[in-house]
Coordinates of C-alpha atoms in Angstrom, one line a residue:
X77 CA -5.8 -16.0 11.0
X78 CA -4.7 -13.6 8.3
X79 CA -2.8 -10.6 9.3
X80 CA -1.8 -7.2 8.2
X81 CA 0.5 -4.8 10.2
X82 CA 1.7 -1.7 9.4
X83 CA 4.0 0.0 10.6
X84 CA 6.6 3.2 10.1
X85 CA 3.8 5.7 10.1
X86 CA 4.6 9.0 11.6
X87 CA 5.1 12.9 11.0
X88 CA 7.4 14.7 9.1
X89 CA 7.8 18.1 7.2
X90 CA 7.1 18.6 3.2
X91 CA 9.9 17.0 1.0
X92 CA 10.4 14.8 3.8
X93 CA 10.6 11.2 3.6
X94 CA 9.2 7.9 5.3
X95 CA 9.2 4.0 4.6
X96 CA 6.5 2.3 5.2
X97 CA 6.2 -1.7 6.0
X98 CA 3.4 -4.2 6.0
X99 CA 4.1 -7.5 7.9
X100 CA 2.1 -10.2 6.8
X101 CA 1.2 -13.8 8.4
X102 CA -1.5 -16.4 8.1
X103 CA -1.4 -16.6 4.1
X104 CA 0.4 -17.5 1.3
X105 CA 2.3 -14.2 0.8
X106 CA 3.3 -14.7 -2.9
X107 CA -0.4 -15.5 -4.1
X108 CA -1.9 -12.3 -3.2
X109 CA -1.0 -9.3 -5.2
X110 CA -0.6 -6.5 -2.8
X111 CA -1.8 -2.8 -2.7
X112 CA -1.6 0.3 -0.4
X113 CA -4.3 2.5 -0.5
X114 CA -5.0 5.8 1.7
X115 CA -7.7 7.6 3.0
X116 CA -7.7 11.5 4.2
X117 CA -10.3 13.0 6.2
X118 CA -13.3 13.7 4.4
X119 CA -12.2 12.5 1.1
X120 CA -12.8 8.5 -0.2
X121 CA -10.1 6.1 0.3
X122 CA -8.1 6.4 -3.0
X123 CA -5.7 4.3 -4.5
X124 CA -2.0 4.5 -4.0
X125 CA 0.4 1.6 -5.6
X126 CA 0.1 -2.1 -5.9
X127 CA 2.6 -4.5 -6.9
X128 CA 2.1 -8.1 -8.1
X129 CA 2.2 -11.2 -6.4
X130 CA 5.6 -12.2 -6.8
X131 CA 6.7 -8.6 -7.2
X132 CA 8.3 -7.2 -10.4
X133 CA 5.3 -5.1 -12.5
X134 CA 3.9 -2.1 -10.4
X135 CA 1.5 0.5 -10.8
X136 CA 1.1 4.0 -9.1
X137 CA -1.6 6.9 -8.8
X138 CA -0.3 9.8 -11.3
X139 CA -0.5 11.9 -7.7
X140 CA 2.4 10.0 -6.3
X141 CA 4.3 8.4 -9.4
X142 CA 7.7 9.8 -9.4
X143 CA 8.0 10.3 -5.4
X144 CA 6.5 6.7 -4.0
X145 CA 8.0 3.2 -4.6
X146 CA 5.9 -0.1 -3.6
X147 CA 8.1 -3.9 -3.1
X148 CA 8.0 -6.6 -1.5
X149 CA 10.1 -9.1 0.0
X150 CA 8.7 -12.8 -0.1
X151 CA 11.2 -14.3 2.5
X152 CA 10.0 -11.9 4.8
X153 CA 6.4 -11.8 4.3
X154 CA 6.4 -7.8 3.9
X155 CA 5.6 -5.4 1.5
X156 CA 7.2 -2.0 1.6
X157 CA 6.2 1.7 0.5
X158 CA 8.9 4.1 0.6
X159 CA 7.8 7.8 0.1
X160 CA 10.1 10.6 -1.3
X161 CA 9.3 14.5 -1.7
X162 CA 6.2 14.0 0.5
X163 CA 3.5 16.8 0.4
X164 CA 1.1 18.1 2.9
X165 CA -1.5 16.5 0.3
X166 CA -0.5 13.0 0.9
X167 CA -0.9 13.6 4.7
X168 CA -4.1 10.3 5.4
X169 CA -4.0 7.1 7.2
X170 CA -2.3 4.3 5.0
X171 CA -3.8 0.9 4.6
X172 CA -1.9 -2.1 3.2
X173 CA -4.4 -4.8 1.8
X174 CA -3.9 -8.0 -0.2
X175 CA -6.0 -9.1 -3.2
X176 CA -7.3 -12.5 -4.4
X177 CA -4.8 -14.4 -6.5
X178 CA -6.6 -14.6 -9.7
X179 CA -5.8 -11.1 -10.4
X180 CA -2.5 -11.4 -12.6
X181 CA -2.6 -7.6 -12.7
X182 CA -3.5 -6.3 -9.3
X183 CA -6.8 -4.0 -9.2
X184 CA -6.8 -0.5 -9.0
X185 CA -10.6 -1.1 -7.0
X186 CA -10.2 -1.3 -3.1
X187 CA -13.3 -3.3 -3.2
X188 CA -11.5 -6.3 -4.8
X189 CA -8.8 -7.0 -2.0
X190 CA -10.0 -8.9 0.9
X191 CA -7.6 -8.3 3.3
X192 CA -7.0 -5.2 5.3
X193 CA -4.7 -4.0 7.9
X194 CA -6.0 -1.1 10.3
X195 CA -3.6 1.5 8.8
X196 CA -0.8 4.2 9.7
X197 CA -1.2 7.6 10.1
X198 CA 1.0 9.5 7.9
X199 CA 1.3 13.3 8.4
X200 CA 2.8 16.0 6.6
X201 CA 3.6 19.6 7.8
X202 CA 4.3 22.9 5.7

């Protein structure tokens, strides 16, 4: 069965920063491009970053481009969001998910991935 763990969730103060992993198993890592996407309370679950299958060409929210970095590692199955300058705004639960391979680009839509893990909280203080 297809898994996906995250982990490396936690709390820390504004301009903080925290790396967050995604183990992966029962799939075919490199065909599925991968995506993080987060969800505060009250508000929809919003895109974050996604990175292609076999890594290389990424693409962030304008809310976090500059401070968040997505990659992956195939040999190990996990994909990785490392988080810089973090604000009380980005404070949500994190969800890694993994989209079909015939996206070449992977979508923006968290409707189009089909495979969820059951997220991290993330929590930032002022």
């Amino acid at each position: 069965q297809v898994q996906l763990v995250e982990s490396g969730g936690g709390s820390v103060q504004a301009g903080g920063s925290l790396r967050l992993s995604c183990a992966a198993s029962g799939l075919t890592f490199t065909n599925y491009p991968m995506g993080w996407f987060r969800k505060a309370p009250g508000q929809e679950r919003e895109f974050v970053t996604a990175i292609r299958m076999r890594g290389g060409s990424t693409y962030y929210a304008d809310s976090v481009k500059g401070r968040f970095t997505i990659s992956k590692d195939n040999a190990k199955n996990t994909v990785y969001l490392q988080m810089n300058i973090l604000k009380p705004e980005d404070t949500a639960v994190y969800y890694c998910a993994a989209a079909p391979g015939y996206y070449r680009n992977p979508p923006l839509d968290p409707y189009e991935y089909r495979y969820w893990g059951r997220g991290t909280q993330v929590t930032i203080s002022s």
